Coordinates of C-alpha atoms in Angstrom, one line a residue:
M755 CA 85.1 74.0 99.6
G756 CA 86.9 73.0 102.7
T757 CA 88.6 70.0 101.1
G758 CA 91.9 69.6 99.3
P759 CA 90.3 68.6 96.0
G760 CA 88.1 71.6 96.1
R761 CA 91.1 73.9 96.6
W762 CA 93.0 72.2 93.7
V763 CA 90.0 72.7 91.4
L764 CA 89.8 76.4 92.3
L765 CA 93.6 76.8 91.8
T766 CA 93.4 75.2 88.3
T767 CA 90.5 77.3 87.1
V768 CA 91.9 80.5 88.5
L769 CA 95.3 79.8 86.8
G770 CA 93.7 79.1 83.5
S771 CA 91.2 82.0 83.3
G772 CA 93.9 84.2 85.0
M773 CA 96.3 83.6 82.0
A774 CA 93.7 84.9 79.5
L775 CA 92.8 87.8 81.9
L776 CA 96.4 88.9 82.4
D777 CA 97.0 88.7 78.7
S778 CA 94.1 91.0 77.9
T779 CA 95.0 93.5 80.7
V780 CA 98.6 94.0 79.6
V781 CA 98.6 93.9 75.8
N782 CA 97.1 97.3 75.4
V783 CA 99.7 98.8 77.7
A784 CA 102.5 97.2 75.5
L785 CA 101.2 98.5 72.1
P786 CA 103.4 101.6 71.7
H787 CA 106.5 99.5 72.5
I788 CA 105.4 96.8 70.1
G789 CA 104.9 99.3 67.4
A790 CA 108.3 101.0 68.0
D791 CA 110.2 97.7 68.2
L792 CA 108.6 96.1 65.1
D793 CA 108.4 99.4 63.2
T794 CA 104.7 99.0 62.5
D795 CA 101.7 101.3 61.7
M796 CA 98.4 101.7 63.5
A797 CA 96.8 98.8 61.6
V798 CA 99.3 96.3 63.0
L799 CA 98.5 97.5 66.6
Q800 CA 94.8 97.0 65.9
W801 CA 95.5 93.5 64.5
T802 CA 97.6 92.7 67.6
V803 CA 94.5 93.2 69.7
N804 CA 91.9 91.9 67.2
A805 CA 93.5 88.7 66.0
Y806 CA 93.1 87.3 69.5
M807 CA 89.5 88.7 69.8
L808 CA 88.6 87.4 66.4
T809 CA 89.3 83.7 67.0
L810 CA 88.0 83.9 70.6
A811 CA 84.7 85.5 69.7
G812 CA 84.2 83.2 66.7
L813 CA 85.0 79.9 68.4
I814 CA 84.0 80.3 72.1
L815 CA 80.6 78.7 71.6
L816 CA 82.2 75.7 69.8
G817 CA 84.8 75.5 72.6
G818 CA 82.1 75.1 75.2
A819 CA 80.3 72.5 73.2
L820 CA 83.5 70.5 72.8
G821 CA 84.0 70.5 76.5
D822 CA 80.5 69.3 77.3
R823 CA 80.9 66.4 74.9
Y824 CA 84.5 65.2 75.1
G825 CA 85.3 66.2 78.7
R826 CA 85.6 69.6 80.2
R827 CA 89.0 68.9 81.8
K828 CA 90.4 67.5 78.6
V829 CA 89.3 70.5 76.4
F830 CA 90.4 72.9 79.2
V831 CA 93.9 71.4 79.3
I832 CA 94.2 71.4 75.5
G833 CA 93.1 75.0 75.5
V834 CA 95.8 75.9 78.1
V835 CA 98.5 74.2 76.2
W836 CA 97.3 75.8 72.9
F837 CA 97.2 79.2 74.6
A838 CA 100.8 78.7 76.0
A839 CA 102.1 77.7 72.6
G840 CA 100.6 80.8 71.1
S841 CA 102.0 82.9 73.9
L842 CA 105.5 81.5 73.3
L843 CA 105.2 82.2 69.6
C844 CA 104.1 85.8 70.4
G845 CA 107.1 86.3 72.6
L846 CA 109.5 85.0 70.0
A847 CA 107.8 86.7 67.0
P848 CA 110.5 88.2 64.7
N849 CA 108.0 90.4 62.8
A850 CA 104.4 91.8 62.9
G851 CA 103.0 89.0 60.7
V852 CA 104.2 86.2 63.0
L853 CA 102.9 88.2 66.0
I854 CA 99.4 88.6 64.5
A855 CA 99.2 84.9 63.6
A856 CA 100.4 83.9 67.0
R857 CA 97.7 86.1 68.6
A858 CA 95.1 84.3 66.5
L859 CA 96.4 81.0 67.8
Q860 CA 96.1 82.4 71.4
G861 CA 92.5 83.2 70.7
I862 CA 91.8 79.6 69.7
G863 CA 93.3 78.4 73.0
G864 CA 91.3 81.0 74.8
A865 CA 88.1 79.7 73.2
L866 CA 88.8 76.2 74.5
L867 CA 89.9 77.1 78.0
T868 CA 87.6 80.0 78.8
P869 CA 84.2 78.2 78.8
G870 CA 85.8 75.3 80.8
S871 CA 86.9 77.2 83.8
L872 CA 83.5 78.0 85.2
A873 CA 82.0 74.8 83.8
I874 CA 84.6 72.7 85.8
I875 CA 83.5 74.6 89.0
Q876 CA 79.8 74.1 88.2
S877 CA 80.2 70.4 87.7
G878 CA 82.9 69.7 90.4
F879 CA 81.4 71.3 93.5
H880 CA 78.4 70.3 95.5
P881 CA 75.4 72.6 94.9
D882 CA 75.6 73.8 98.5
D883 CA 79.2 75.0 98.0
R884 CA 78.9 76.1 94.3
A885 CA 78.0 79.7 95.0
R886 CA 80.9 80.2 97.4
A887 CA 83.3 78.5 95.0
V888 CA 82.2 80.8 92.1
G889 CA 82.5 83.8 94.4
V890 CA 86.1 82.8 95.4
W891 CA 87.0 82.2 91.7
S892 CA 85.5 85.6 90.7
G893 CA 87.3 87.4 93.5
L894 CA 90.7 85.9 92.7
G895 CA 90.1 86.8 89.1
G896 CA 89.5 90.3 90.2
V897 CA 92.8 90.3 92.1
G898 CA 94.5 89.1 88.9
A899 CA 92.9 92.0 87.0
A900 CA 94.2 94.4 89.6
V901 CA 97.7 93.0 89.4
G902 CA 97.8 92.9 85.6
P903 CA 98.4 96.5 84.8
F904 CA 101.2 96.8 87.3
L905 CA 102.8 93.5 86.1
G906 CA 102.4 94.4 82.5
G907 CA 103.8 97.9 82.9
W908 CA 106.7 96.6 84.9
L909 CA 107.5 93.9 82.2
V910 CA 107.2 96.3 79.3
D911 CA 109.4 98.9 81.0
G912 CA 111.8 96.3 82.3
P913 CA 112.7 93.1 80.4
G914 CA 110.5 94.1 77.5
W915 CA 107.1 93.7 75.9
R916 CA 107.9 90.1 74.8
W917 CA 107.6 89.0 78.5
V918 CA 104.0 90.1 78.5
F919 CA 103.4 86.9 76.5
L920 CA 106.3 84.7 77.7
I921 CA 105.1 84.9 81.3
N922 CA 102.1 82.7 80.3
V923 CA 104.3 79.7 79.7
P924 CA 105.3 78.8 83.3
L925 CA 101.7 79.6 84.4
A926 CA 100.4 77.1 81.8
V927 CA 102.9 74.4 82.9
L928 CA 101.7 74.7 86.5
C929 CA 98.0 74.8 85.4
V930 CA 98.3 71.7 83.3
A931 CA 100.2 69.7 86.0
V932 CA 97.6 70.5 88.6
A933 CA 94.6 69.9 86.3
L934 CA 95.8 66.4 85.2
R935 CA 96.5 65.4 88.8
H936 CA 93.7 66.9 90.8
V937 CA 90.7 67.9 88.6
P938 CA 88.1 65.2 87.9
E939 CA 86.8 64.8 84.4
S940 CA 83.2 65.7 83.6
R941 CA 80.9 66.0 80.6
D942 CA 77.3 66.6 79.8
P943 CA 75.5 63.2 79.5
H944 CA 72.9 64.7 77.2
V945 CA 75.2 65.8 74.4
H946 CA 76.9 62.6 73.2
T947 CA 74.9 62.6 70.0
G948 CA 74.4 65.1 67.2
R949 CA 76.8 67.0 65.0
F950 CA 78.8 70.1 65.9
D951 CA 78.0 73.2 63.9
V952 CA 81.6 73.6 62.7
A953 CA 80.4 75.3 59.5
G954 CA 78.4 77.8 61.5
A955 CA 81.5 78.6 63.6
A956 CA 83.6 79.0 60.5
L957 CA 81.0 81.3 58.9
G958 CA 80.8 83.4 62.0
A959 CA 84.6 83.7 62.3
L960 CA 85.0 84.6 58.6
T961 CA 82.3 87.2 58.8
L962 CA 84.1 88.9 61.7
A963 CA 87.5 88.5 60.0
L964 CA 86.5 90.1 56.6
V965 CA 84.5 93.0 58.2
T966 CA 87.4 93.6 60.6
Y967 CA 89.9 93.6 57.7
A968 CA 87.9 96.1 55.8
L969 CA 87.6 98.5 58.7
I970 CA 91.3 98.2 59.8
E971 CA 92.8 98.5 56.3
A972 CA 90.5 101.3 55.0
P973 CA 92.5 104.2 56.5
G974 CA 95.7 103.0 54.8
Q975 CA 94.3 101.7 51.5
G976 CA 91.2 103.9 51.1
P977 CA 88.2 102.5 49.2
S978 CA 90.2 100.0 47.3
R979 CA 88.7 97.0 45.6
L980 CA 90.2 94.7 48.2
V981 CA 88.8 96.7 51.1
I982 CA 85.3 97.0 49.5
G983 CA 85.4 93.3 48.5
A984 CA 86.3 92.2 52.0
G985 CA 83.5 94.2 53.5
V986 CA 80.8 93.0 51.0
A987 CA 82.0 89.4 51.4
G988 CA 81.9 89.7 55.1
L989 CA 78.3 91.0 55.1
G990 CA 77.3 88.2 52.7
L991 CA 78.8 85.5 54.8
G992 CA 77.0 87.0 57.8
G993 CA 73.7 86.6 56.0
A994 CA 74.7 83.0 55.2
F995 CA 75.4 82.4 58.9
V996 CA 72.0 83.7 59.9
R997 CA 70.2 81.6 57.3
R998 CA 72.2 78.5 58.3
E999 CA 71.4 78.9 62.0
R1000 CA 67.7 79.4 61.3
H1001 CA 67.4 76.2 59.3
L1002 CA 69.8 73.8 61.0
A1003 CA 68.3 71.2 63.3
D1004 CA 71.0 71.6 66.0
P1005 CA 72.6 75.1 65.5
M1006 CA 75.4 76.6 67.4
L1007 CA 73.3 79.8 67.9
P1008 CA 69.6 78.7 68.3
P1009 CA 67.4 81.5 67.0
D1010 CA 64.6 80.6 69.3
I1011 CA 66.6 81.7 72.3
F1012 CA 66.0 85.3 71.1
R1013 CA 62.3 84.9 71.6
S1014 CA 62.9 86.2 75.1
R1015 CA 62.5 89.9 74.8
T1016 CA 64.6 90.5 77.8
F1017 CA 67.4 88.3 76.6
T1018 CA 67.5 90.0 73.2
A1019 CA 67.4 93.5 74.8
V1020 CA 70.2 92.7 77.3
N1021 CA 72.4 91.4 74.4
V1022 CA 71.8 94.6 72.5
V1023 CA 72.9 96.5 75.7
T1024 CA 75.9 94.2 75.9
V1025 CA 77.0 95.0 72.3
C1026 CA 76.7 98.7 72.8
V1027 CA 78.4 98.7 76.2
Y1028 CA 81.3 96.5 75.3
A1029 CA 81.9 98.2 72.0
A1030 CA 82.4 101.4 74.0
F1031 CA 84.7 99.5 76.5
G1032 CA 86.7 97.9 73.8
G1033 CA 87.3 101.1 72.0
F1034 CA 88.0 103.1 75.2
F1035 CA 90.6 100.7 76.7
F1036 CA 92.4 100.3 73.4
L1037 CA 92.7 104.1 72.9
A1038 CA 93.1 105.2 76.5
A1039 CA 96.3 103.2 77.0
L1040 CA 97.8 104.8 73.9
Q1041 CA 96.5 108.3 74.9
L1042 CA 98.2 108.1 78.3
Q1043 CA 101.5 107.1 76.7
V1044 CA 101.6 108.9 73.4
V1045 CA 100.0 112.2 74.4
A1046 CA 100.2 112.4 78.2
G1047 CA 103.8 111.0 78.3
Y1048 CA 103.2 108.2 80.8
S1049 CA 105.5 105.2 80.9
A1050 CA 104.0 101.7 80.3
L1051 CA 103.9 101.1 84.0
G1052 CA 102.4 104.5 84.6
A1053 CA 99.6 104.0 82.0
G1054 CA 98.8 100.5 83.5
A1055 CA 98.7 101.9 87.0
A1056 CA 96.6 104.9 85.9
L1057 CA 93.8 102.6 84.6
L1058 CA 93.7 100.7 87.9
P1059 CA 90.8 102.6 89.6
T1060 CA 88.2 100.9 87.3
T1061 CA 89.4 97.4 88.2
V1062 CA 89.7 98.2 92.0
L1063 CA 86.2 99.6 92.1
M1064 CA 84.9 96.5 90.3
L1065 CA 86.7 94.2 92.7
L1066 CA 85.4 96.1 95.8
L1067 CA 81.9 96.8 94.8
S1068 CA 80.6 94.3 92.2
A1069 CA 79.1 91.9 94.7
R1070 CA 77.1 94.7 96.4
S1071 CA 76.0 96.0 93.0
G1072 CA 74.8 92.5 92.2
E1073 CA 72.8 92.3 95.4
L1074 CA 71.3 95.8 94.7
G1075 CA 70.3 94.6 91.2
Q1076 CA 68.5 91.6 92.7
R1077 CA 66.5 93.9 95.0
I1078 CA 65.5 96.6 92.6
G1079 CA 65.6 94.7 89.3
P1080 CA 68.0 95.2 86.3
R1081 CA 66.3 98.2 84.6
I1082 CA 67.7 101.0 86.7
P1083 CA 71.3 99.7 86.9
L1084 CA 71.3 99.0 83.2
T1085 CA 70.0 102.5 82.5
V1086 CA 72.2 104.5 85.0
G1087 CA 75.4 102.4 84.6
P1088 CA 76.0 103.2 80.9
L1089 CA 75.3 106.9 81.5
L1090 CA 77.9 107.0 84.3
C1091 CA 80.4 105.3 82.0
A1092 CA 79.6 107.7 79.2
T1093 CA 80.3 110.6 81.6
G1094 CA 83.6 109.1 82.6
M1095 CA 84.6 108.8 79.0
L1096 CA 83.7 112.4 78.2
L1097 CA 85.8 113.5 81.2
M1098 CA 88.7 111.8 79.5
L1099 CA 88.6 114.6 77.0
R1100 CA 90.5 116.6 79.6
V1101 CA 93.5 114.3 79.3
G1102 CA 96.1 115.9 77.0
E1103 CA 99.8 116.7 77.1
H1104 CA 101.2 117.1 80.7
A1105 CA 97.8 116.0 82.1
S1106 CA 97.6 115.9 85.9
Y1107 CA 96.6 112.5 87.1
V1108 CA 94.7 113.7 90.2
R1109 CA 92.9 116.5 88.4
D1110 CA 92.3 115.1 84.9
V1111 CA 92.7 111.3 84.8
L1112 CA 91.5 110.0 88.1
P1113 CA 88.1 111.7 88.2
A1114 CA 87.3 110.3 84.7
L1115 CA 88.3 106.7 85.7
V1116 CA 86.5 106.8 89.0
V1117 CA 83.2 107.8 87.3
L1118 CA 83.8 105.2 84.6
G1119 CA 84.5 102.6 87.3
L1120 CA 81.4 103.4 89.2
G1121 CA 79.4 103.0 86.0
M1122 CA 81.0 99.6 85.4
V1123 CA 80.2 98.5 88.9
T1124 CA 76.6 99.6 88.5
L1125 CA 75.9 97.7 85.3
V1126 CA 78.2 94.7 84.9
A1127 CA 76.9 92.3 87.6
P1128 CA 73.2 93.0 86.9
L1129 CA 73.9 92.5 83.2
T1130 CA 75.3 89.1 83.8
A1131 CA 72.5 88.0 86.2
T1132 CA 69.8 89.2 83.8
V1133 CA 71.3 87.3 80.9
L1134 CA 71.3 84.1 82.9
A1135 CA 67.8 84.6 84.4
S1136 CA 66.1 85.6 81.1
V1137 CA 66.2 82.0 79.8
D1138 CA 65.4 78.5 81.2
E1139 CA 67.9 77.2 83.7
G1140 CA 68.9 74.4 81.3
R1141 CA 70.0 77.0 78.7
A1142 CA 72.0 79.3 81.1
G1143 CA 75.3 78.0 79.8
L1144 CA 74.2 78.7 76.2
A1145 CA 72.9 82.2 77.1
S1146 CA 76.1 83.1 78.9
G1147 CA 78.2 81.8 75.9
I1148 CA 76.1 83.9 73.5
N1149 CA 76.4 87.0 75.6
N1150 CA 80.2 86.4 76.0
A1151 CA 80.6 86.0 72.2
A1152 CA 78.5 89.2 71.6
A1153 CA 80.7 91.2 74.0
R1154 CA 83.9 89.9 72.4
A1155 CA 82.6 90.6 68.9
A1156 CA 81.5 94.1 69.9
G1157 CA 85.0 94.9 71.2
L1158 CA 86.6 93.5 68.1
I1159 CA 84.5 95.6 65.8
A1160 CA 85.0 98.7 67.9
V1161 CA 88.8 98.4 67.9
A1162 CA 88.6 98.1 64.1
A1163 CA 86.0 100.8 63.4
L1164 CA 86.7 103.5 65.9
P1165 CA 90.1 104.7 64.6
L1166 CA 88.5 104.8 61.1
A1167 CA 85.5 106.7 62.3
A1168 CA 87.7 109.2 64.2
G1169 CA 90.0 109.8 61.2
M1170 CA 93.0 108.2 62.8
G1171 CA 95.8 107.8 60.2
P1172 CA 98.2 104.8 60.0
E1173 CA 101.0 106.7 61.8
A1174 CA 98.8 108.5 64.3
Y1175 CA 100.3 106.8 67.4
R1176 CA 103.7 108.3 66.5
S1177 CA 102.4 111.9 66.9
A1178 CA 101.1 113.3 70.1
A1179 CA 99.2 116.1 68.3
E1180 CA 97.5 113.8 65.7
F1181 CA 96.6 111.0 68.2
G1182 CA 95.3 113.5 70.7
S1183 CA 92.9 115.1 68.2
T1184 CA 91.6 111.8 67.0
F1185 CA 91.2 110.6 70.6
R1186 CA 89.0 113.7 71.3
R1187 CA 86.8 112.7 68.4
A1188 CA 86.6 109.1 69.4
M1189 CA 85.5 109.5 73.1
P1190 CA 82.1 111.1 72.2
M1191 CA 81.5 108.1 69.9
C1192 CA 82.1 105.7 72.7
A1193 CA 79.9 107.8 74.9
G1194 CA 77.1 107.8 72.3
S1195 CA 77.2 104.0 72.2
L1196 CA 76.7 103.9 76.0
V1197 CA 73.8 106.4 75.7
L1198 CA 72.2 104.1 73.2
A1199 CA 72.6 101.1 75.6
S1200 CA 70.9 103.2 78.3
L1201 CA 68.0 103.9 76.0
V1202 CA 67.5 100.3 75.1
A1203 CA 67.6 99.3 78.7
V1204 CA 65.0 101.8 79.9
L1205 CA 62.7 101.0 77.0
S1206 CA 63.1 97.2 76.8
V1207 CA 64.6 95.6 79.9
R1208 CA 62.2 94.1 82.5
R1209 CA 62.8 92.0 85.5
P1210 CA 62.9 88.3 84.4
E1211 CA 61.3 85.7 86.7
G1212 CA 64.7 84.4 87.7
V1213 CA 66.0 87.7 88.9
S1214 CA 64.9 87.8 92.5
A1215 CA 66.5 88.1 95.9
E1216 CA 66.9 84.4 96.3
P1217 CA 70.3 83.3 97.5
Q1218 CA 71.1 81.2 94.4
C1219 CA 70.8 84.3 92.3
R1220 CA 73.3 86.2 94.3
M1221 CA 76.0 83.8 93.0
Q1222 CA 75.2 84.7 89.5
A1223 CA 75.1 88.4 90.2
G1224 CA 78.6 88.3 91.7
V1225 CA 80.2 87.0 88.6
S1226 CA 81.7 89.7 86.4
G1227 CA 80.2 90.4 83.0
P1228 CA 81.5 89.9 79.6
A1229 CA 84.9 90.7 78.4
I1230 CA 85.9 93.9 80.0
E1231 CA 89.3 94.7 78.7
P1232 CA 90.8 94.8 81.4
G1233 CA 88.8 92.7 83.8
R1234 CA 86.3 90.0 83.0
S1235 CA 85.3 86.8 84.6
E1236 CA 84.1 84.3 81.9
S1237 CA 81.2 82.0 82.1
A1238 CA 79.8 79.6 79.6

């Protein structure tokens, strides 16, 4: 940690993961401006978010496997370049179709670079310094998350929404230059043989794509043959994915890892929690601008309390979870988050930030602080140490997929029409129907935790566990440190 090479490795990984983090924190704030500039409906705004999430969730496990075999630095650099190319195309997109395709390309880049950032730290630092390095990496990522809403709002209100994407290009150039010069190559010596489960990754991605398409297009098209066909085909491919993974000798998603009751339960909690988070942050940024009349900068700044609380208190929450076990934090945390989301029902036209918005976001932020670090630590501790990377990748993919489906399904479930974001009255009424649904998902997560989560053997007060607890959990939009 005290050497120049160590600092260069940290700078590289922070720049790489920071690009993806900044992108996720600012896009939601830019959505109303994207819709107005490109003259699009609500479905296009959903696809702007979900095209990225779709390819990221579907390919992130494959991205981690590629890095382990062919070199973590090599795959990380390819991912950064790919992400920057997608960002450039997003910034220059002449229409909604090109923007959505470019977002999907960004997701592929994210799936290559995201697993590599923490893997490079894990392989590059001496074990005695690894915990501190991960802590610095996580802390700087938190600072990036805190800056993101301000930067995104300023860019959208200033030079325009396209700079939300274009800003990634110079960051990528710097990241690649530092990585090629200062980051040593590493790979897993045990994975030079065997085939990649490319077909499994394709089946998983197609399943998510078809189900997402059906959910997003249903409000505009109704129960058309295309919508129903896409939904049925998606479910069929999902079944084919499960069958393939069960019978393949070296699957991307080994079914036997779910023999751990705690691992399975925590992943169910993850799906419920991050479905609620994904739906909330997508709709809340729109609610603040469309209904409450905030500017893009104002909406981004308004959402800051959750990120600031995560930055200040996550490490202490992780230590508390080590002492008392994960069951109480994973039960209480979702209930606090559900309360915060229900308090957002007070946010309407001419809402007072101090009276209406801030209390909801403080309660939500405290709930996130309570549950995220113990959630990550429990995922890693519920399997053998040699499978910690796989467990983290699965949990990461589950969180991404949950957010993806929530952004697609929640507007449909709330009765949000294709032009809802253009009307304060219409959007406000559907937002009030959506928040109890998000809260219900969190209550379900709490019930699963209290009934099924127990302290794994690995979750103790030992110092090495504190490192894991301090790393942020899966895919909070905004705010997530990635591990694979």
